[in-house]
Short mmCIF file of C-alpha atoms and ligand atoms in Angstrom, two decimals:
data_model
loop_
_atom_site.label_atom_id
_atom_site.label_comp_id
_atom_site.label_asym_id
_atom_site.label_seq_id
_atom_site.Cartn_x
_atom_site.Cartn_y
_atom_site.Cartn_z
CA MET A 1101 0.06 0.07 -0.09
CA LYS A 1102 1.28 3.47 -0.60
CA LEU A 1103 -0.29 6.80 1.03
CA THR A 1104 -0.52 8.92 -2.25
CA THR A 1105 -0.03 12.24 -0.02
CA LEU A 1106 2.01 12.24 2.82
CA PRO A 1107 0.55 14.35 6.02
CA SER A 1108 2.28 17.51 6.56
CA GLU A 1109 3.54 16.32 9.70
CA PHE A 1110 5.60 13.33 7.99
CA GLN A 1111 6.44 16.01 5.25
CA ARG A 1112 8.19 18.25 7.80
CA ALA A 1113 10.22 15.19 9.05
CA LEU A 1114 11.41 14.01 5.75
CA PRO A 1115 14.62 15.76 6.12
CA ILE A 1116 15.61 13.51 9.08
CA LEU A 1117 14.66 10.46 7.18
CA GLU A 1118 16.70 11.73 4.34
CA LYS A 1119 19.97 12.49 6.27
CA ILE A 1120 19.75 9.13 7.90
CA LYS A 1121 19.65 7.51 4.36
CA VAL A 1122 22.50 9.63 3.11
CA ALA A 1123 24.67 8.23 5.88
CA GLY A 1124 24.31 4.92 4.56
CA PHE A 1125 21.60 3.61 7.01
CA GLU A 1126 17.82 2.84 6.97
CA ALA A 1127 15.10 4.91 8.19
CA TYR A 1128 11.27 4.66 8.63
CA PHE A 1129 8.45 6.30 10.32
CA VAL A 1130 6.73 3.74 12.77
CA GLY A 1131 4.27 3.39 15.74
CA GLY A 1132 1.01 4.87 16.07
CA SER A 1133 1.16 7.93 13.68
CA VAL A 1134 1.60 5.92 10.75
CA ARG A 1135 -1.73 4.04 11.91
CA ASP A 1136 -3.39 7.10 12.45
CA ALA A 1137 -2.18 8.64 9.14
CA ILE A 1138 -3.80 5.50 7.16
CA LEU A 1139 -7.07 6.15 9.18
CA GLY A 1140 -6.85 9.76 8.21
CA ARG A 1141 -6.85 10.43 12.27
CA PRO A 1142 -4.92 13.38 13.51
CA ILE A 1143 -1.25 12.77 13.90
CA HIS A 1144 0.80 13.19 17.12
CA ASP A 1145 4.61 12.47 17.90
CA VAL A 1146 6.26 11.20 14.68
CA ASP A 1147 8.18 8.43 15.76
CA ILE A 1148 11.55 7.40 13.53
CA ALA A 1149 13.01 4.00 13.55
CA THR A 1150 16.57 3.78 12.12
CA SER A 1151 19.25 0.87 11.37
CA SER A 1152 21.74 3.42 12.82
CA TYR A 1153 23.13 2.73 16.32
CA PRO A 1154 22.64 5.68 18.80
CA GLU A 1155 26.18 6.81 18.55
CA GLU A 1156 25.93 6.86 14.82
CA THR A 1157 22.53 8.81 15.00
CA LYS A 1158 24.42 11.64 17.08
CA GLN A 1159 27.17 11.96 14.44
CA ILE A 1160 24.52 12.59 11.70
CA PHE A 1161 22.76 15.39 13.48
CA PRO A 1162 24.23 18.62 15.24
CA ARG A 1163 21.61 18.70 17.77
CA THR A 1164 20.57 15.75 19.65
CA VAL A 1165 19.67 14.85 23.21
CA ASP A 1166 20.29 11.38 25.16
CA ILE A 1167 16.78 10.54 26.15
CA GLY A 1168 17.08 7.07 26.29
CA ILE A 1169 20.13 5.89 24.87
CA GLU A 1170 20.18 2.35 26.70
CA HIS A 1171 17.01 1.74 24.84
CA GLY A 1172 18.33 3.14 21.45
CA THR A 1173 16.45 6.33 21.61
CA VAL A 1174 18.09 9.89 20.71
CA LEU A 1175 16.11 13.06 20.30
CA VAL A 1176 16.84 14.90 17.14
CA LEU A 1177 16.34 18.65 17.33
CA ALA A 1178 15.29 20.29 14.02
CA ASP A 1179 14.14 23.67 13.70
CA ASP A 1180 10.92 23.93 15.46
CA ASP A 1181 10.26 20.42 15.96
CA GLU A 1182 12.10 17.38 17.88
CA TYR A 1183 11.73 13.78 16.71
CA GLU A 1184 12.36 10.59 18.82
CA VAL A 1185 14.84 8.23 16.42
CA THR A 1186 15.12 5.01 17.98
CA THR A 1187 17.57 2.19 16.80
CA PHE A 1188 15.77 -1.01 15.56
CA ARG A 1189 15.73 -3.46 18.38
CA THR A 1190 14.91 -6.66 19.72
CA GLU A 1191 13.79 -7.27 23.47
CA ASP A 1192 15.99 -9.58 25.32
CA VAL A 1193 14.30 -12.40 27.71
CA TYR A 1194 11.37 -10.89 29.78
CA VAL A 1195 11.75 -10.88 33.50
CA ASP A 1196 8.52 -10.85 35.89
CA TYR A 1197 6.36 -10.19 32.74
CA ARG A 1198 7.40 -6.76 32.62
CA ARG A 1199 10.32 -5.12 31.10
CA PRO A 1200 12.88 -6.94 29.14
CA SER A 1201 16.18 -7.56 30.83
CA GLY A 1202 17.67 -5.36 28.10
CA VAL A 1203 17.37 -4.65 24.16
CA THR A 1204 19.52 -5.55 21.59
CA PHE A 1205 20.10 -3.29 18.55
CA VAL A 1206 19.87 -4.88 15.17
CA ARG A 1207 20.11 -3.69 11.68
CA SER A 1208 16.88 -5.29 10.47
CA LEU A 1209 13.41 -3.50 10.51
CA ASP A 1210 11.59 -6.86 10.27
CA GLU A 1211 12.72 -7.88 13.83
CA ASP A 1212 11.98 -4.20 15.17
CA LEU A 1213 8.61 -4.71 13.83
CA LEU A 1214 8.24 -8.14 15.33
CA ARG A 1215 8.51 -6.86 19.26
CA ARG A 1216 5.54 -4.43 18.57
CA ASP A 1217 2.29 -4.90 20.50
CA PHE A 1218 -0.71 -5.22 17.73
CA THR A 1219 -0.61 -5.37 14.32
CA VAL A 1220 -2.14 -2.00 13.79
CA ASN A 1221 0.75 -0.59 15.70
CA ALA A 1222 3.26 -2.59 13.80
CA PHE A 1223 3.74 -0.56 10.44
CA ALA A 1224 6.54 1.12 9.05
CA LEU A 1225 6.06 4.10 6.15
CA ASP A 1226 9.29 5.02 4.09
CA GLU A 1227 9.74 8.55 2.44
CA THR A 1228 7.94 7.38 -0.64
CA GLY A 1229 4.69 6.81 1.31
CA THR A 1230 4.96 3.02 0.91
CA VAL A 1231 3.71 1.17 4.10
CA VAL A 1232 5.39 -1.86 5.27
CA ASP A 1233 2.93 -4.27 6.77
CA LEU A 1234 4.33 -7.67 7.72
CA PHE A 1235 1.63 -9.13 9.76
CA GLY A 1236 -1.89 -8.10 7.86
CA GLY A 1237 -2.22 -4.96 9.88
CA LEU A 1238 -3.98 -3.32 6.82
CA MET A 1239 -6.62 -5.97 6.78
CA ASP A 1240 -6.93 -5.47 10.49
CA LEU A 1241 -7.64 -1.78 10.08
CA ASP A 1242 -9.97 -2.29 7.46
CA ASN A 1243 -11.98 -4.78 9.57
CA ARG A 1244 -11.27 -2.34 12.64
CA LEU A 1245 -9.72 -5.46 14.74
CA LEU A 1246 -7.14 -5.28 17.17
CA ARG A 1247 -4.89 -8.36 16.95
CA ALA A 1248 -1.73 -9.19 18.72
CA VAL A 1249 1.48 -9.50 16.60
CA GLY A 1250 2.42 -13.14 16.64
CA VAL A 1251 1.31 -15.82 19.13
CA PRO A 1252 -1.04 -13.72 21.49
CA ALA A 1253 -0.35 -15.38 24.60
CA GLU A 1254 3.42 -15.16 24.39
CA ARG A 1255 3.25 -11.48 23.71
CA PHE A 1256 1.08 -10.71 26.91
CA GLN A 1257 3.43 -12.97 28.93
CA GLU A 1258 6.21 -11.05 27.47
CA ASP A 1259 4.90 -7.79 28.70
CA ALA A 1260 1.32 -7.68 30.48
CA LEU A 1261 0.85 -3.99 30.16
CA ARG A 1262 0.04 -4.73 26.49
CA ILE A 1263 -3.21 -6.43 28.04
CA MET A 1264 -4.23 -2.88 29.53
CA ARG A 1265 -3.03 -1.23 26.31
CA GLY A 1266 -5.45 -3.60 24.15
CA PHE A 1267 -8.29 -2.48 26.24
CA ARG A 1268 -7.24 1.31 25.76
CA PHE A 1269 -6.64 1.08 22.07
CA VAL A 1270 -10.40 -0.46 21.85
CA ALA A 1271 -11.13 2.68 23.71
CA SER A 1272 -9.18 5.27 21.57
CA LEU A 1273 -9.82 3.64 18.23
CA GLY A 1274 -13.31 2.10 18.86
CA PHE A 1275 -11.75 -1.35 17.17
CA THR A 1276 -12.80 -4.80 18.35
CA LEU A 1277 -10.44 -7.30 19.78
CA GLU A 1278 -9.73 -10.34 17.77
CA PRO A 1279 -11.14 -13.19 19.55
CA ALA A 1280 -7.82 -14.96 20.36
CA THR A 1281 -6.30 -11.92 21.39
CA PHE A 1282 -8.99 -11.35 23.66
CA GLY A 1283 -9.04 -14.66 24.98
CA ALA A 1284 -5.24 -14.34 25.89
CA MET A 1285 -5.65 -10.91 27.51
CA ALA A 1286 -8.47 -12.48 29.68
CA GLU A 1287 -6.66 -15.76 30.53
CA LEU A 1288 -3.31 -13.64 31.37
CA ALA A 1289 -5.07 -10.63 33.10
CA PRO A 1290 -3.75 -11.79 36.60
CA LEU A 1291 -0.21 -10.77 35.29
CA LEU A 1292 -1.45 -7.27 35.69
CA GLU A 1293 -0.62 -7.54 39.43
CA LYS A 1294 3.00 -7.64 38.16
CA ILE A 1295 3.13 -4.50 36.36
CA SER A 1296 3.64 -1.20 38.01
CA VAL A 1297 0.83 0.92 39.17
CA GLU A 1298 1.96 3.77 37.47
CA ARG A 1299 2.26 2.37 34.02
CA VAL A 1300 -1.25 0.65 34.52
CA PHE A 1301 -2.62 3.98 35.73
CA ILE A 1302 -1.47 5.60 32.41
CA GLU A 1303 -3.16 3.13 30.29
CA PHE A 1304 -6.36 3.20 32.40
CA ASP A 1305 -6.57 6.71 32.50
CA LYS A 1306 -6.02 6.89 28.31
CA LEU A 1307 -8.83 4.51 28.12
CA LEU A 1308 -11.36 6.52 30.62
CA THR A 1309 -10.71 9.59 28.74
CA ALA A 1310 -10.99 8.03 25.12
CA PRO A 1311 -13.90 8.70 22.99
CA PHE A 1312 -15.10 5.13 23.10
CA TRP A 1313 -14.36 4.38 26.62
CA GLN A 1314 -17.58 2.85 27.03
CA ALA A 1315 -16.45 0.03 24.53
CA GLY A 1316 -12.95 -0.11 26.33
CA LEU A 1317 -14.83 -0.65 29.42
CA THR A 1318 -16.86 -3.35 27.98
CA SER A 1319 -14.06 -5.46 26.82
CA LEU A 1320 -12.50 -4.92 30.09
CA ILE A 1321 -15.49 -6.18 32.18
CA ALA A 1322 -16.21 -9.03 29.93
CA SER A 1323 -12.40 -10.28 30.62
CA CYS A 1324 -12.76 -9.62 34.20
CA ALA A 1325 -9.18 -8.07 34.25
CA TYR A 1326 -10.58 -5.56 36.73
CA ASP A 1327 -9.99 -8.04 39.37
CA PHE A 1328 -6.38 -7.50 39.23
CA LEU A 1329 -6.35 -3.71 39.31
CA PRO A 1330 -5.90 -1.82 42.60
CA ASP A 1331 -8.80 -1.93 44.63
CA MET A 1332 -11.35 -2.99 41.72
CA ALA A 1333 -11.77 -6.68 42.45
CA GLU A 1334 -15.20 -7.82 41.76
CA LYS A 1335 -16.37 -4.49 40.80
CA GLY A 1336 -17.85 -5.65 37.51
CA ALA A 1337 -21.36 -4.50 38.20
CA GLU A 1338 -20.09 -1.32 39.35
CA LEU A 1339 -18.07 -0.68 36.35
CA GLU A 1340 -21.26 -1.67 34.33
CA THR A 1341 -23.21 0.98 36.16
CA LEU A 1342 -20.21 3.46 35.41
CA ARG A 1343 -20.75 2.71 31.54
CA ASP A 1344 -24.33 2.69 31.32
CA ASP A 1345 -25.29 5.69 33.35
CA PHE A 1346 -23.63 7.89 30.92
CA ALA A 1347 -25.17 9.03 27.72
CA ASN A 1348 -23.94 6.63 24.90
CA GLY A 1349 -20.67 8.50 23.23
CA TYR A 1350 -20.24 10.92 25.84
CA GLN A 1351 -16.61 11.74 26.43
CA PHE A 1352 -15.07 13.02 29.86
CA THR A 1353 -13.47 16.35 29.52
CA SER A 1354 -10.46 15.70 31.92
CA SER A 1355 -8.73 12.83 33.74
CA GLU A 1356 -10.01 14.19 36.99
CA GLN A 1357 -13.58 14.18 35.96
CA ALA A 1358 -13.23 10.61 34.64
CA TRP A 1359 -11.98 9.23 37.71
CA ALA A 1360 -14.58 11.37 39.90
CA ALA A 1361 -17.09 9.45 37.91
CA LEU A 1362 -15.30 5.98 38.17
CA LEU A 1363 -15.14 6.62 42.07
CA LEU A 1364 -18.78 7.50 42.57
CA ALA A 1365 -19.59 4.21 40.44
CA LEU A 1366 -17.70 2.35 42.78
CA ASN A 1367 -19.40 3.83 45.79
CA ILE A 1368 -15.71 4.78 47.34
CA ARG A 1369 -16.26 7.07 50.44
CA ASP A 1370 -12.68 7.63 51.01
CA VAL A 1371 -11.14 9.23 47.69
CA LYS A 1372 -7.77 9.58 48.66
CA PRO A 1373 -6.60 6.16 49.96
CA PHE A 1374 -8.05 4.52 46.68
CA LEU A 1375 -6.14 7.12 44.71
CA LYS A 1376 -2.83 6.66 46.66
CA LYS A 1377 -3.13 2.66 45.77
CA TRP A 1378 -3.16 3.88 42.21
CA LYS A 1379 0.10 6.27 43.11
CA THR A 1380 -1.47 9.15 41.63
CA SER A 1381 -0.12 12.72 42.47
CA ASN A 1382 -1.37 14.78 45.80
CA ASP A 1383 -2.75 17.28 43.25
CA PHE A 1384 -4.66 14.70 41.19
CA GLN A 1385 -6.04 13.27 44.58
CA LYS A 1386 -7.12 16.65 45.74
CA ALA A 1387 -8.76 17.52 42.52
CA VAL A 1388 -10.82 14.32 42.25
CA ASP A 1389 -11.76 14.43 45.91
CA GLN A 1390 -13.38 17.89 45.27
CA LEU A 1391 -15.25 16.57 42.41
CA VAL A 1392 -16.57 13.72 44.21
CA SER A 1393 -17.69 15.73 47.29
CA ALA A 1394 -19.17 18.43 44.93
CA TYR A 1395 -21.18 15.85 42.99
CA ARG A 1396 -22.45 14.11 46.24
CA GLU A 1397 -23.52 17.55 47.69
CA ARG A 1398 -25.15 18.43 44.47
CA LEU A 1399 -27.33 15.41 44.63
CA SER A 1400 -29.41 16.97 47.48
CA ALA A 1401 -28.94 20.78 46.87
CA GLU A 1402 -29.57 23.25 44.14
CA PRO A 1403 -26.51 25.43 43.31
CA SER A 1404 -26.00 28.20 45.76
CA ARG A 1405 -23.60 31.12 46.34
CA GLN A 1406 -21.88 29.01 49.31
CA LEU A 1407 -21.53 25.87 47.09
CA VAL A 1408 -19.93 28.00 44.38
CA TYR A 1409 -17.79 29.51 46.96
CA ARG A 1410 -16.46 26.54 48.58
CA TYR A 1411 -15.81 24.04 45.55
CA GLY A 1412 -15.31 27.00 43.06
CA LYS A 1413 -16.82 27.37 39.50
CA ASP A 1414 -14.86 25.10 37.41
CA CYS A 1415 -15.14 22.16 39.74
CA LEU A 1416 -19.07 22.57 39.64
CA LEU A 1417 -19.17 23.09 36.07
CA LEU A 1418 -17.46 19.71 35.41
CA VAL A 1419 -20.00 18.32 38.26
CA GLU A 1420 -23.00 19.87 36.10
CA ASP A 1421 -21.43 18.37 32.90
CA LEU A 1422 -21.32 14.98 34.54
CA ARG A 1423 -25.06 15.52 35.70
CA GLN A 1424 -26.28 16.41 32.36
CA ALA A 1425 -24.36 13.26 30.77
CA LYS A 1426 -26.27 11.29 33.40
CA GLY A 1427 -29.70 12.60 32.46
CA LEU A 1428 -30.12 14.68 35.60
CA SER A 1429 -30.87 18.50 35.63
CA SER A 1430 -27.92 20.67 35.23
CA GLN A 1431 -27.41 24.31 35.41
CA PRO A 1432 -24.23 25.79 34.11
CA ALA A 1433 -25.64 29.04 33.51
CA LEU A 1434 -26.85 29.39 37.21
CA ILE A 1435 -23.44 28.49 38.27
CA GLN A 1436 -21.55 31.07 36.12
CA GLN A 1437 -24.20 33.77 37.34
CA LEU A 1438 -23.62 32.73 41.13
CA ASP A 1439 -19.92 33.08 40.57
CA GLU A 1440 -20.06 36.58 39.04
CA GLU A 1441 -22.00 37.57 41.94
CA LEU A 1442 -19.77 36.20 44.40
CA PRO A 1443 -18.22 39.10 46.66
CA ILE A 1444 -15.13 37.32 47.38
CA HIS A 1445 -13.47 34.22 45.99
CA SER A 1446 -11.35 33.17 49.10
CA LYS A 1447 -10.49 33.99 52.39
CA GLN A 1448 -7.69 36.21 51.32
CA ASP A 1449 -10.38 38.59 49.63
CA MET A 1450 -11.98 39.31 52.88
CA ALA A 1451 -11.83 42.99 53.99
CA ILE A 1452 -10.74 41.95 57.40
CA THR A 1453 -8.23 39.26 58.43
CA GLY A 1454 -7.77 37.29 61.92
CA ARG A 1455 -4.79 39.70 62.55
CA ASP A 1456 -7.05 42.92 62.36
CA LEU A 1457 -9.52 41.37 64.88
CA ILE A 1458 -6.68 40.67 67.29
CA GLN A 1459 -4.94 44.30 66.79
CA ASP A 1460 -7.95 46.44 66.69
CA PHE A 1461 -10.31 44.26 68.93
CA GLY A 1462 -8.12 42.95 71.46
CA LEU A 1463 -9.37 39.54 70.69
CA THR A 1464 -7.06 36.62 71.29
CA PRO A 1465 -6.36 33.72 68.78
CA GLY A 1466 -8.59 30.83 69.65
CA PRO A 1467 -12.07 29.51 68.91
CA GLN A 1468 -13.88 32.79 69.38
CA LEU A 1469 -11.80 34.29 66.69
CA GLY A 1470 -12.28 31.31 64.47
CA ASP A 1471 -16.08 31.34 65.00
CA ILE A 1472 -16.55 34.96 64.26
CA LEU A 1473 -14.17 34.74 60.86
CA ASP A 1474 -16.13 31.79 59.66
CA GLU A 1475 -19.52 33.63 60.40
CA LEU A 1476 -18.17 36.77 58.66
CA GLU A 1477 -17.00 34.63 55.94
CA ARG A 1478 -20.33 33.21 55.20
CA SER A 1479 -22.10 36.37 55.79
CA ILE A 1480 -20.07 38.01 53.12
CA VAL A 1481 -20.39 35.49 50.59
CA ALA A 1482 -24.29 35.39 51.22
CA GLY A 1483 -24.27 39.34 50.65
CA GLU A 1484 -25.53 39.96 54.22
CA VAL A 1485 -22.43 41.83 55.07
CA GLY A 1486 -20.60 44.02 52.40
CA ASN A 1487 -17.02 43.51 52.15
CA GLU A 1488 -15.86 46.90 53.29
CA ARG A 1489 -13.64 47.58 56.34
CA GLU A 1490 -16.27 49.70 57.74
CA GLU A 1491 -19.31 47.71 57.26
CA VAL A 1492 -17.38 44.61 58.54
CA TRP A 1493 -16.19 46.44 61.61
CA GLU A 1494 -19.50 47.45 62.60
CA TRP A 1495 -20.79 43.87 61.85
CA VAL A 1496 -18.06 42.46 64.24
CA ILE A 1497 -18.85 44.95 67.39
CA THR A 1498 -22.38 43.29 67.12
CA LYS A 1499 -20.64 40.11 67.72
CA LEU A 1500 -18.71 40.96 70.85
P1 ATP B 2461 -0.99 6.92 20.70
O1 ATP B 2461 -1.38 7.17 19.52
O2 ATP B 2461 -2.18 6.88 21.93
O3 ATP B 2461 0.30 7.54 21.35
P2 ATP B 2461 0.81 4.68 20.14
O4 ATP B 2461 0.51 3.23 19.06
O5 ATP B 2461 1.70 5.41 19.39
O6 ATP B 2461 -0.37 5.32 20.62
P3 ATP B 2461 2.50 4.38 22.16
O7 ATP B 2461 2.34 3.97 23.52
O8 ATP B 2461 3.05 5.92 21.97
O9 ATP B 2461 1.39 4.09 21.34
O10 ATP B 2461 3.84 3.73 21.55
C1 ATP B 2461 4.24 3.70 20.31
C2 ATP B 2461 4.62 2.44 19.57
O11 ATP B 2461 5.67 1.72 20.46
C3 ATP B 2461 3.36 1.70 19.38
O12 ATP B 2461 2.57 2.02 18.35
C4 ATP B 2461 3.81 0.12 19.45
O13 ATP B 2461 4.33 -0.15 18.13
C5 ATP B 2461 5.30 0.26 20.24
N1 ATP B 2461 4.95 -0.12 21.85
C6 ATP B 2461 4.49 0.64 22.82
N2 ATP B 2461 4.42 0.00 23.80
C7 ATP B 2461 4.48 -1.23 23.55
C8 ATP B 2461 4.46 -2.54 24.30
N3 ATP B 2461 4.30 -2.43 25.71
N4 ATP B 2461 4.87 -3.68 23.88
C9 ATP B 2461 5.10 -3.69 22.41
N5 ATP B 2461 5.13 -2.49 21.75
C10 ATP B 2461 4.99 -1.50 22.16
MG1 MG B 2462 2.48 7.24 20.43
#
């Protein structure tokens, strides 16, 4: 097969291929970008594979960065772009079903393509637009099938992360898993427990935020692979609820929102310990926690100034978006309006601080001071007390 016109992303990168070839080596575009180009999907990260060894690649280009020399990857800096140029390689014996004990650089494209996970991810594209397809990937693209390269069970045993990647590509491409590939994924799913949680998180997160996440989840549920994900054992019914509660085709707008929806469906009370098991950042845990709390509060209350003040407009708009997708009433315009009406957005905006109360009224730090400040904050947000020094001052006097 030949692409009649190379997408502009590849055209911009052609000089890189040409320079490598002039130096006497082979070079191809590889990986997801080739798949996406054939499908006519938007392209990100143009990856290049070459027969030149990393040291040789570095001699060809004046500006390079060592970003993964031990895996054969050199970052080549072009005018405004950068490209990962990776030496053809095979992977040595796999240890613990995860990373290979090492990689071996080879001079043959075919061997490099053999180590890739799915047939539709194992294309190479040359400078003339000719697609190298060793495993029937083009036919699989036509049939919208995800098929492991080679013997599926062997490939998932080598690297069990490929099991999660399989579900993830169902979600991003909307493809179906070829039955033998799916069978091996389901059978070997217990190996997922051997994979680092961080790597599994990345794939599951990509699954949840992809356009066909409901289909990805359906495959994951059918395989029972969730039994081997952190704190998700025996949660098949809850995952079905997550899938079915949302309008068909709805897509989450952020990771935080997707994980909030997941936690709500799993009926998890304590958000942070769950997300700690997934080894997510503190910021992520905090944002999801806020969304889950706001969602739960909103179940029994209409939007109010206090609610918008407490959680912030952005968080509540994401909550309204979830509600709408679930067929519940949603009031984004009201939240916008309430936010505009808010006299203050945080404690720092208050006309008087705790220090003022101590200095000017002789109050001492303690519960009374805290109570007055809290009540003042609420009253200012409600519009009962204007946020000006004099008005606040008079209000404080009535409280003493
Ligand atoms: P996306 O468009 O989401 O980036 P992608 O296909 O480019 O999808 P990447 O994770 O960026 O996926 O990986 C780039 C390529 O490297 C894949 O297309 C595949 O050929 C190969 N690859 C990545 N991870 C693995 C793995 N665990 N096992 C085998 N091959 C892999
Ligand atoms: Mg990629």
